[in-house]
Structures are given as C-alpha cells and as structure tokens.
Coordinates of N, CA and C and ligand atoms in Angstrom, one line a residue:
X183 N 80.8 23.3 -72.7 CA 81.5 24.5 -72.8 C 80.6 25.6 -73.5
X184 N 80.4 26.7 -72.8 CA 79.4 27.6 -73.4 C 79.9 28.5 -74.6
X185 N 79.0 29.0 -75.3 CA 79.4 29.8 -76.5 C 80.4 30.9 -76.6
X186 N 80.4 31.5 -75.2 CA 81.2 32.5 -75.0 C 82.8 32.3 -74.9
X187 N 83.0 30.6 -74.7 CA 84.2 30.5 -74.6 C 84.6 30.2 -76.0
X188 N 83.9 29.9 -77.0 CA 84.3 29.7 -78.5 C 84.5 30.7 -79.2
X189 N 83.5 31.9 -79.2 CA 83.6 32.9 -80.0 C 85.0 33.5 -80.1
X190 N 85.6 34.0 -78.9 CA 87.2 34.6 -79.0 C 88.0 33.5 -79.5
X191 N 87.7 32.3 -79.2 CA 88.8 31.2 -79.6 C 88.8 31.2 -81.3
X192 N 87.4 31.3 -81.8 CA 87.3 31.2 -83.4 C 87.9 32.6 -83.8
X193 N 87.8 33.9 -83.2 CA 88.3 34.9 -83.7 C 89.8 34.7 -83.7
X194 N 90.3 34.2 -82.6 CA 91.7 34.0 -82.4 C 92.3 33.0 -83.7
X195 N 91.6 32.0 -84.0 CA 91.9 30.9 -85.0 C 92.0 31.6 -86.2
X196 N 90.9 32.7 -86.6 CA 90.7 33.1 -87.9 C 92.1 34.1 -88.0
X197 N 92.6 34.9 -86.9 CA 93.7 35.8 -87.0 C 94.9 34.8 -87.5
X198 N 95.2 33.5 -87.1 CA 96.2 32.7 -87.4 C 96.0 32.3 -88.9
X199 N 94.8 32.0 -89.2 CA 94.5 31.6 -90.7 C 94.8 33.0 -91.6
X200 N 94.6 34.2 -91.3 CA 94.9 35.4 -91.8 C 96.5 35.4 -92.0
X201 N 97.2 35.1 -90.9 CA 98.5 35.1 -90.8 C 99.3 34.1 -91.6
X202 N 98.5 33.2 -92.0 CA 99.1 32.0 -92.5 C 99.1 32.2 -94.1
X203 N 98.6 33.3 -94.5 CA 98.4 33.5 -96.0 C 100.2 33.9 -96.6
X204 N 100.3 33.3 -97.6 CA 101.3 33.5 -98.6 C 102.8 33.6 -97.6
X205 N 102.8 32.4 -96.8 CA 104.3 32.4 -96.1 C 104.9 31.2 -96.8
X206 N 106.1 31.7 -97.5 CA 106.7 30.7 -98.1 C 107.8 30.1 -97.0
X207 N 107.7 28.9 -97.1 CA 108.6 28.1 -96.2 C 110.1 27.6 -96.5
X208 N 110.9 27.4 -95.7 CA 112.3 27.1 -96.3 C 112.5 25.6 -96.4
X209 N 112.7 25.3 -97.6 CA 112.7 23.8 -98.0 C 114.3 23.6 -98.3
X210 N 115.0 23.3 -97.2 CA 116.3 22.9 -97.5 C 116.6 21.9 -96.6
X211 N 117.6 21.0 -96.9 CA 118.1 19.8 -96.1 C 118.3 20.4 -94.7
X212 N 118.8 21.6 -94.6 CA 119.2 21.9 -93.1 C 117.9 22.3 -92.4
X213 N 116.8 22.5 -93.0 CA 115.6 22.8 -92.4 C 115.3 21.7 -91.3
X214 N 115.7 20.5 -91.5 CA 115.2 19.3 -90.7 C 116.5 18.6 -90.0
X215 N 116.0 18.0 -88.9 CA 117.0 17.3 -88.0 C 116.5 15.9 -88.1
X216 N 117.3 15.1 -87.9 CA 116.7 13.7 -87.9 C 116.0 13.3 -86.8
X217 N 114.7 13.1 -87.0 CA 114.0 12.5 -85.8 C 114.4 11.5 -85.1
X218 N 114.1 11.3 -83.8 CA 114.3 10.2 -83.1 C 113.1 9.3 -82.8
X219 N 113.0 8.2 -83.7 CA 111.9 7.4 -83.7 C 112.3 5.9 -83.3
X220 N 111.9 5.5 -82.2 CA 112.2 4.3 -81.6 C 111.8 3.2 -82.5
X221 N 112.8 2.3 -83.0 CA 112.4 1.2 -83.8 C 112.9 1.3 -85.3
X222 N 113.5 2.6 -85.5 CA 113.8 3.1 -86.9 C 115.1 3.6 -86.9
X223 N 116.0 3.3 -87.8 CA 117.3 3.9 -88.0 C 117.2 5.1 -88.9
X224 N 117.3 6.4 -88.5 CA 117.2 7.2 -89.8 C 118.6 7.8 -90.2
X225 N 118.7 7.7 -91.5 CA 120.2 7.5 -92.0 C 120.3 9.2 -92.5
X226 N 119.2 9.7 -93.3 CA 119.4 11.0 -94.0 C 118.1 11.6 -94.2
X227 N 118.5 13.0 -94.3 CA 117.0 13.7 -95.0 C 117.6 14.7 -95.8
X228 N 116.9 14.6 -96.9 CA 117.3 15.7 -97.9 C 116.0 16.5 -98.3
X229 N 116.1 17.7 -98.7 CA 114.8 18.4 -99.0 C 115.2 19.3 -100.4
X230 N 114.2 19.4 -101.2 CA 114.5 20.1 -102.4 C 113.0 20.6 -102.8
X231 N 113.1 21.9 -103.1 CA 111.8 22.6 -103.6 C 111.4 22.1 -104.9
X232 N 110.0 21.9 -105.2 CA 109.7 21.4 -106.8 C 108.4 22.3 -107.1
X233 N 108.6 23.0 -108.3 CA 107.5 23.9 -108.6 C 106.9 23.4 -109.8
X234 N 105.6 24.1 -109.8 CA 104.7 23.8 -111.2 C 104.9 22.4 -111.7
X235 N 104.7 21.5 -110.7 CA 104.8 19.9 -111.1 C 103.4 19.4 -111.6
X236 N 103.5 18.3 -112.5 CA 102.1 17.8 -112.9 C 102.4 16.4 -112.5
X237 N 101.2 15.8 -112.1 CA 101.1 14.3 -112.1 C 100.1 13.7 -112.9
X238 N 100.4 12.6 -113.4 CA 99.4 12.1 -114.5 C 99.5 10.5 -114.0
X239 N 98.5 10.1 -113.6 CA 98.4 8.7 -113.0 C 97.9 7.7 -114.2
X240 N 97.1 8.2 -114.9 CA 96.4 7.4 -116.0 C 95.6 6.3 -115.6
X241 N 94.9 6.5 -114.4 CA 93.9 5.6 -113.8 C 92.7 6.5 -113.3
X242 N 91.5 6.0 -113.6 CA 90.2 6.4 -113.7 C 89.8 7.4 -112.4
X243 N 90.3 6.6 -111.2 CA 89.9 7.2 -110.0 C 90.9 8.2 -109.4
X244 N 91.9 8.5 -110.1 CA 92.8 9.3 -109.6 C 92.9 10.6 -110.7
X245 N 92.8 11.7 -110.2 CA 92.7 13.0 -111.0 C 94.1 13.4 -111.4
X246 N 94.2 13.8 -112.6 CA 95.6 14.5 -113.0 C 95.9 15.7 -112.0
X247 N 97.0 16.1 -111.7 CA 97.0 17.1 -110.9 C 98.2 18.0 -111.6
X248 N 98.1 19.5 -111.5 CA 99.1 20.2 -112.0 C 99.4 21.4 -111.1
X249 N 100.4 22.2 -111.5 CA 100.6 23.3 -110.7 C 101.0 23.1 -109.3
X250 N 101.7 21.9 -109.1 CA 101.8 21.6 -107.6 C 103.2 22.3 -107.3
X251 N 103.4 23.0 -106.0 CA 104.7 23.6 -105.7 C 104.7 22.8 -104.3
X252 N 105.7 22.0 -104.1 CA 106.0 21.2 -102.9 C 107.3 21.2 -102.4
X253 N 107.6 20.8 -101.1 CA 108.9 20.5 -100.9 C 109.1 19.0 -100.7
X254 N 109.9 18.5 -101.6 CA 110.2 17.1 -101.6 C 111.2 16.5 -100.7
X255 N 110.7 16.1 -99.5 CA 111.5 15.6 -98.6 C 111.8 14.0 -98.8
X256 N 112.9 13.7 -98.7 CA 113.3 12.1 -99.0 C 114.1 11.8 -97.5
X257 N 113.5 10.9 -97.0 CA 114.1 10.3 -95.6 C 114.6 8.8 -96.0
X258 N 115.8 8.5 -95.8 CA 116.4 7.1 -95.9 C 116.5 6.4 -94.5
X259 N 115.8 5.5 -94.3 CA 115.6 4.9 -93.1 C 115.9 3.3 -93.1
X260 N 116.5 2.6 -92.0 CA 116.3 1.1 -92.1 C 115.9 0.6 -90.9
X261 N 115.4 -0.6 -90.9 CA 114.8 -1.2 -89.6 C 116.0 -1.7 -89.0
X262 N 116.3 -1.5 -87.7 CA 117.2 -2.2 -87.0 C 117.4 -3.7 -87.3
X263 N 118.7 -4.2 -87.2 CA 118.9 -5.6 -87.3 C 118.5 -6.0 -88.9
X264 N 118.2 -5.1 -89.7 CA 117.7 -5.9 -91.2 C 118.8 -5.0 -92.1
X265 N 119.0 -5.6 -93.3 CA 119.6 -5.0 -94.4 C 118.8 -4.2 -95.2
X266 N 117.7 -3.8 -94.7 CA 116.6 -3.0 -95.6 C 117.3 -1.6 -95.7
X267 N 116.6 -1.0 -96.8 CA 116.9 0.5 -96.9 C 115.7 1.1 -97.7
X268 N 115.1 1.6 -96.8 CA 113.7 2.3 -97.0 C 113.6 3.8 -97.4
X269 N 113.2 4.0 -98.5 CA 112.9 5.5 -98.9 C 111.5 5.9 -98.4
X270 N 111.4 7.2 -97.7 CA 110.1 7.7 -97.0 C 110.2 9.0 -97.6
X271 N 109.1 9.2 -98.7 CA 109.0 10.5 -99.3 C 107.8 11.4 -98.7
X272 N 108.0 12.5 -98.5 CA 107.1 13.5 -97.6 C 107.0 14.7 -98.6
X273 N 105.7 14.9 -99.1 CA 105.5 16.2 -99.8 C 104.8 17.1 -99.2
X274 N 105.5 18.2 -98.9 CA 104.9 19.6 -98.1 C 104.6 20.6 -99.1
X275 N 103.5 21.3 -98.9 CA 103.2 22.4 -99.7 C 104.0 23.4 -99.5
X276 N 104.7 24.2 -100.4 CA 105.9 25.3 -100.1 C 105.4 26.3 -99.5
X277 N 103.9 26.7 -99.7 CA 103.4 28.0 -99.3 C 102.5 27.5 -98.1
X278 N 102.4 28.2 -97.0 CA 101.6 27.8 -95.7 C 100.1 27.8 -96.0
X279 N 99.7 28.8 -97.3 CA 98.5 29.0 -97.5 C 97.7 27.8 -98.2
X280 N 98.8 27.1 -98.8 CA 98.2 25.8 -99.5 C 98.0 24.5 -98.8
X281 N 98.5 24.7 -97.4 CA 98.3 23.2 -96.7 C 97.0 23.5 -96.0
X282 N 96.3 22.2 -96.1 CA 95.0 22.2 -95.4 C 95.0 21.9 -93.8
X283 N 96.6 21.9 -93.4 CA 96.7 21.7 -91.9 C 96.7 20.0 -91.7
X284 N 96.4 19.2 -92.4 CA 96.3 17.6 -92.1 C 97.6 16.9 -92.9
X285 N 97.7 15.9 -92.4 CA 98.8 14.9 -92.9 C 97.9 13.8 -93.5
X286 N 98.2 13.2 -94.6 CA 97.7 12.1 -95.4 C 98.8 11.0 -95.5
X287 N 98.7 10.0 -94.9 CA 99.6 8.9 -95.0 C 99.2 8.0 -96.3
X288 N 99.8 7.8 -97.3 CA 99.5 7.2 -98.4 C 99.8 5.9 -98.5
X289 N 98.8 5.0 -98.1 CA 99.1 3.6 -98.1 C 98.8 3.1 -99.6
X290 N 99.3 2.2 -100.0 CA 99.3 1.7 -101.3 C 98.2 0.7 -101.6
X291 N 98.4 -0.1 -102.5 CA 97.4 -1.2 -102.8 C 98.4 -2.4 -103.4
X292 N 98.0 -3.7 -103.2 CA 98.9 -4.7 -103.8 C 100.0 -4.9 -102.9
X293 N 101.2 -5.0 -103.9 CA 102.4 -4.7 -103.3 C 103.1 -3.5 -103.2
X294 N 102.3 -2.4 -103.8 CA 102.9 -1.1 -104.0 C 102.5 -0.4 -102.5
X295 N 103.3 0.5 -102.2 CA 102.8 1.0 -100.7 C 102.3 2.6 -101.0
X296 N 102.4 3.4 -102.0 CA 101.8 4.5 -101.7 C 101.7 5.5 -103.0
X297 N 100.6 6.4 -102.8 CA 100.5 7.3 -104.0 C 100.1 8.8 -103.2
X298 N 100.3 9.9 -103.9 CA 100.0 11.1 -103.2 C 98.9 11.8 -103.6
X299 N 98.4 12.9 -102.7 CA 97.1 13.7 -102.9 C 97.6 15.1 -103.0
X300 N 96.8 16.2 -103.4 CA 97.1 17.5 -103.2 C 96.6 17.9 -102.0
X301 N 97.2 19.3 -101.4 CA 96.9 20.0 -100.4 C 97.2 19.4 -99.1
X302 N 97.2 18.2 -98.9 CA 97.7 17.4 -97.5 C 99.2 17.6 -97.7
X303 N 99.8 17.5 -96.5 CA 101.3 17.2 -96.2 C 101.0 15.6 -96.4
X304 N 101.8 15.1 -97.2 CA 101.6 13.7 -97.6 C 102.8 12.8 -97.3
X305 N 102.9 11.7 -96.7 CA 103.8 11.0 -96.5 C 103.6 9.5 -97.2
X306 N 104.5 8.9 -97.9 CA 104.5 7.7 -98.4 C 106.0 7.2 -98.4
X307 N 106.0 5.7 -98.7 CA 107.3 5.0 -98.8 C 107.3 4.0 -100.0
X308 N 108.4 3.6 -100.2 CA 108.7 2.6 -101.0 C 108.4 1.1 -100.4
X309 N 108.5 1.2 -99.0 CA 108.3 0.2 -98.2 C 109.4 -0.6 -98.0
X310 N 110.5 -0.7 -98.7 CA 111.5 -1.6 -98.6 C 111.2 -2.8 -98.9
X311 N 112.0 -4.0 -98.5 CA 111.6 -5.3 -99.0 C 110.4 -5.8 -98.4
X312 N 109.9 -5.2 -97.3 CA 108.8 -5.8 -96.6 C 108.3 -4.6 -95.6
X313 N 106.9 -4.4 -95.9 CA 106.4 -3.2 -95.1 C 105.2 -3.7 -94.3
X314 N 105.1 -4.0 -93.2 CA 104.0 -4.5 -92.4 C 103.4 -3.2 -91.9
X315 N 102.0 -3.3 -91.1 CA 101.4 -2.1 -90.6 C 102.2 -1.9 -89.5
X316 N 103.0 -2.5 -88.8 CA 103.9 -2.0 -87.7 C 105.1 -1.0 -88.4
X317 N 105.6 -1.2 -89.3 CA 106.6 -0.6 -90.2 C 105.9 0.7 -90.5
X318 N 104.7 0.5 -91.2 CA 103.9 1.9 -91.5 C 103.7 2.6 -90.4
X319 N 103.3 2.1 -89.1 CA 103.0 3.2 -88.0 C 104.2 3.9 -87.7
X320 N 105.5 3.1 -88.0 CA 106.6 4.1 -87.6 C 106.9 5.1 -88.6
X321 N 106.7 4.8 -89.8 CA 107.1 5.7 -90.9 C 105.9 6.8 -90.8
X322 N 104.7 6.5 -90.4 CA 103.9 7.7 -90.3 C 104.2 8.7 -89.0
X323 N 104.6 8.0 -88.2 CA 105.4 8.7 -86.7 C 106.5 9.8 -87.5
X324 N 107.1 9.2 -88.3 CA 108.4 9.9 -88.8 C 107.8 11.0 -89.7
X325 N 106.7 10.9 -90.8 CA 106.0 11.9 -91.4 C 105.6 12.9 -90.4
X326 N 104.9 12.6 -89.5 CA 104.5 13.7 -88.4 C 105.6 14.6 -87.9
X327 N 106.9 14.0 -87.6 CA 107.8 14.7 -87.2 C 108.3 15.8 -88.1
X328 N 108.4 15.2 -89.5 CA 109.0 16.0 -90.3 C 107.9 17.1 -90.8
X329 N 106.6 17.0 -90.8 CA 105.6 18.0 -90.9 C 105.7 19.1 -90.0
X330 N 105.8 18.5 -88.6 CA 105.8 19.6 -87.4 C 107.2 20.4 -87.8
X331 N 108.4 19.8 -88.0 CA 109.7 20.5 -88.2 C 109.4 21.7 -89.4
X332 N 108.9 21.1 -90.3 CA 108.6 22.2 -91.5 C 107.5 23.4 -91.3
X333 N 106.7 23.0 -90.8 CA 105.4 24.0 -90.7 C 105.5 24.7 -89.4
X334 N 106.2 24.3 -88.5 CA 106.5 24.8 -87.1 C 105.2 24.4 -86.2
X335 N 104.4 23.4 -86.7 CA 103.3 23.0 -85.9 C 102.9 21.7 -86.4
X336 N 102.2 21.1 -85.5 CA 101.8 19.5 -85.9 C 100.5 19.6 -86.8
X337 N 100.5 18.6 -87.7 CA 99.1 18.6 -88.5 C 98.1 18.5 -87.4
X338 N 96.8 19.1 -87.7 CA 95.8 19.1 -86.8 C 94.9 17.9 -86.7
X339 N 95.2 17.1 -88.0 CA 94.5 15.9 -88.1 C 95.4 15.0 -89.0
X340 N 95.3 13.7 -88.8 CA 96.3 12.8 -89.6 C 95.4 11.8 -90.1
X341 N 95.3 11.4 -91.5 CA 94.5 10.3 -92.0 C 95.4 9.2 -92.8
X342 N 94.8 8.4 -93.1 CA 95.4 7.3 -93.9 C 94.5 6.8 -95.0
X343 N 95.0 6.5 -96.1 CA 94.4 6.2 -97.3 C 95.2 5.3 -98.1
X344 N 94.3 4.1 -98.5 CA 94.9 3.1 -99.2 C 93.8 2.2 -99.7
X345 N 94.0 1.3 -100.5 CA 93.1 0.5 -101.0 C 93.5 -0.8 -101.0
X346 N 92.6 -1.9 -101.0 CA 93.1 -3.3 -101.0 C 94.1 -3.6 -99.9
X347 N 95.3 -4.2 -100.2 CA 96.3 -4.5 -99.1 C 96.5 -3.3 -98.4
X348 N 96.9 -2.2 -99.1 CA 97.0 -0.9 -98.4 C 96.0 -0.5 -97.4
X349 N 94.7 -0.8 -97.6 CA 93.6 -0.5 -97.0 C 93.4 -1.5 -95.7
X350 N 93.8 -3.0 -96.0 CA 93.7 -3.9 -95.1 C 94.7 -3.2 -93.9
X351 N 95.9 -2.7 -94.3 CA 96.8 -2.3 -93.3 C 96.3 -1.0 -92.5
X352 N 95.2 -0.4 -93.4 CA 94.8 1.2 -92.6 C 93.7 0.1 -91.6
X353 N 93.2 -0.7 -91.7 CA 92.3 -1.1 -90.5 C 93.3 -1.8 -89.5
X354 N 94.1 -2.5 -89.8 CA 95.1 -3.0 -88.7 C 95.7 -2.0 -88.2
X355 N 96.1 -0.7 -88.6 CA 96.8 0.5 -87.9 C 95.6 0.9 -87.0
X356 N 94.3 1.1 -87.6 CA 93.2 1.7 -86.4 C 93.1 0.7 -85.3
X357 N 93.2 -0.7 -85.5 CA 93.1 -1.5 -84.3 C 94.2 -1.4 -83.6
X358 N 95.4 -1.5 -84.1 CA 96.7 -1.6 -83.2 C 97.2 -0.5 -82.5
X359 N 97.1 0.6 -83.5 CA 97.4 2.0 -83.2 C 96.6 3.1 -83.0
X360 N 95.6 3.0 -82.0 CA 94.3 3.6 -82.1 C 94.8 5.2 -82.0
X361 N 95.8 5.6 -81.3 CA 96.1 7.0 -81.2 C 96.9 7.7 -82.2
X362 N 97.4 6.7 -83.4 CA 98.0 7.3 -84.3 C 97.5 8.1 -85.4
X363 N 96.2 7.8 -85.8 CA 95.5 8.7 -86.7 C 94.1 8.9 -86.4
X364 N 93.8 10.2 -87.0 CA 92.2 10.6 -86.8 C 91.1 9.9 -87.7
X365 N 91.8 9.3 -88.7 CA 90.7 8.7 -89.6 C 91.5 7.9 -90.6
X366 N 90.8 6.7 -90.9 CA 91.2 5.8 -92.1 C 90.1 5.9 -93.1
X367 N 90.7 6.0 -94.5 CA 89.7 6.0 -95.3 C 89.3 4.7 -95.9
X368 N 88.8 3.7 -95.2 CA 88.6 2.4 -95.4 C 87.4 1.8 -96.3
X369 N 87.6 2.4 -97.6 CA 86.8 2.1 -98.7 C 86.9 0.8 -99.2
X370 N 88.0 0.1 -99.3 CA 88.1 -1.0 -100.0 C 89.3 -1.8 -99.8
X371 N 89.1 -2.4 -98.4 CA 90.2 -3.2 -97.8 C 89.9 -4.6 -98.3
X372 N 91.1 -5.3 -98.4 CA 91.1 -6.7 -98.9 C 91.3 -7.6 -97.6
X373 N 90.3 -8.0 -97.1 CA 90.4 -8.4 -95.7 C 90.1 -9.9 -95.8
X374 N 89.0 -10.5 -96.6 CA 88.9 -11.8 -96.5 C 89.7 -12.6 -97.7
X375 N 91.1 -12.6 -97.3 CA 92.1 -13.1 -98.3 C 91.6 -14.3 -98.9
X376 N 90.9 -15.2 -98.3 CA 90.4 -16.6 -99.1 C 89.6 -16.3 -100.3
X377 N 88.8 -15.4 -100.0 CA 87.6 -14.9 -100.9 C 88.3 -14.2 -102.0
X378 N 89.1 -13.4 -101.6 CA 89.8 -12.5 -102.7 C 90.6 -13.3 -103.5
X379 N 91.2 -14.3 -103.1 CA 92.2 -15.1 -103.8 C 91.4 -16.0 -104.7
X380 N 90.3 -16.6 -104.3 CA 89.5 -17.7 -105.1 C 88.5 -16.8 -106.1
X381 N 88.3 -15.6 -105.8 CA 87.1 -15.0 -106.6 C 87.3 -15.0 -108.0
X382 N 88.7 -14.7 -108.6 CA 88.9 -14.6 -109.9 C 88.8 -16.0 -110.7
X383 N 88.7 -17.1 -109.8 CA 88.7 -18.4 -110.4 C 87.3 -18.8 -110.8
X384 N 86.3 -18.1 -110.1 CA 84.9 -18.5 -110.3 C 84.2 -18.4 -111.9
X385 N 84.5 -17.3 -112.4 CA 84.4 -17.1 -113.8 C 85.0 -18.1 -114.8
X386 N 86.2 -18.5 -114.5 CA 86.8 -19.4 -115.3 C 86.1 -20.7 -115.2
X387 N 85.7 -21.0 -113.9 CA 85.1 -22.3 -113.5 C 83.8 -22.4 -114.4
X388 N 83.0 -21.2 -114.3 CA 81.7 -21.4 -115.1 C 81.8 -21.4 -116.6
X389 N 83.0 -20.5 -117.0 CA 83.2 -20.7 -118.5 C 83.7 -22.1 -118.8
X390 N 84.4 -22.9 -118.0 CA 84.8 -24.2 -118.4 C 83.4 -25.0 -118.4
X391 N 82.8 -24.9 -117.4 CA 81.7 -25.8 -117.2 C 80.8 -25.5 -118.3
X392 N 80.5 -24.3 -118.7 CA 79.6 -24.1 -119.8 C 80.1 -24.1 -121.2
X393 N 81.5 -24.5 -121.2 CA 82.1 -24.6 -122.6 C 82.0 -23.4 -123.3
X394 N 82.3 -22.2 -122.7 CA 82.3 -20.9 -123.4 C 83.6 -20.6 -123.9
Ligands
NAG235 C1 103.6 25.4 -115.6 O1 103.6 24.2 -116.3 C2 102.7 24.2 -117.5 C3 102.8 23.0 -118.0 O2 102.3 21.9 -117.1 C4 102.9 25.2 -118.3 O3 102.1 25.5 -119.4 C5 103.2 26.7 -117.5 O4 103.6 27.7 -118.5 C6 104.0 26.6 -116.4 N1 103.9 27.7 -115.4 C7 104.8 28.5 -115.1 C8 104.5 29.7 -114.2 O5 105.9 28.2 -115.2

C-alpha cells in the first residue's frame, strides 16, 4: 500500500485523537449490560468511579502510583457446573484522554492471580478456587467486552502481563488462544516446574555438606 493511502488515514486518526481529549465517560452500573461469554455465567456488573487513588505495592519492581482516576468495574461470574464465585475487576480510565487504547490482562504470580498498571484499561481476577489458562482466556474475553462497552470502541491492542505461574499461563494462552492477545510480556515464566521446585533445595544441600 502506498504512502498516499496512509497520509489521509493518519490525518483522520489524529482528528480522532484530538476529539478524544477530555471526554469524561459515564461510570455507572447501568452503563454496562451483562456480556454473553460462552463458558461463563455472568451474575452481576457494578461500576463506581474512584478519584485520586494511590497504590502502594511495597515491592521493588512495582512503582507506587498516585492521582489515579478510574471506573472500578466489578463483575461476579461463576463457571457453569461449579460452586465457584469469581470476582473479575476491571479498571478503566475515567477520562478518555488518559487511556492508551490498550487492554492489559494482569496475570499474577504463584497462587495470586493479578495486579494492575496505569494508563491501560486493566482486567484482573481473584481467580476463584481454581483459575486455569482456559478460565483466564474467558475472563480476558469478558474484560474486552466491558472495555468496548465503556469506551464505545474496542481496545486496539490487548496484552498479558504476569510472572512465574502467571507468566506460565501467559505462554499457555499464546499457544492455545493465538487470536486472544496481541502480546504476552513473557519475562519470567515458571515453566520447568521440576527445576523450580528443586532449585531452593540446592543451597541447603551445599550448606549441609559443607557444615556451614
Ligand atoms: C489527591 O490525594 C493526595 C494524597 O494522595 C492529596 O495530597 C491531594 O490533595 C489530593 N488531590 C485532590 C485534588 O483531592
């Protein structure tokens, strides 16, 4: 495709960006209708605006965040034929100008399922009793639907971020659901479980043998 095609397209795109400035979005439970996601029973959606919020993680890799204004969407779901009750939480920038147009699915690490990030529309979950990558795929689908309902347009890219167990699920998502995400931040997957489990014992063995 030649440059002549792209120039008007870019001009059109920048008009949209200008119009996107300072558009406060309506954050109420009635903004949303229950999405229809095969494999999930969606029980309720509530939404509440949160302003000037701060987040302190107390972890070296996670920056403290402050001045966050977001629509706090809580979706209660359950997997059919299970007694589970899962909370999916989706944070959406309240002002369109603060949204980078992307969705980030926040996978977790270990047995915890998620953490949030700024600028993105972010979806995370408490996982319920048991959250496999297949469940995670459904919950990301749910997050995409909520994002589209709120902003009136779909996220142009969707990413997944997790570490350890959460990142292993990211790799599994990329393999099993290749159309679901545009990228997985696959920086620290816990893939070789045998090595991961045995690794911490090695220093103990050395210290025992050396009588340290
Ligand atoms: C936002 O919160 C901070 C404390 O985190 C406070 O110092 C500041 O005054 C607040 N700003 C507004 C506009 O309420």
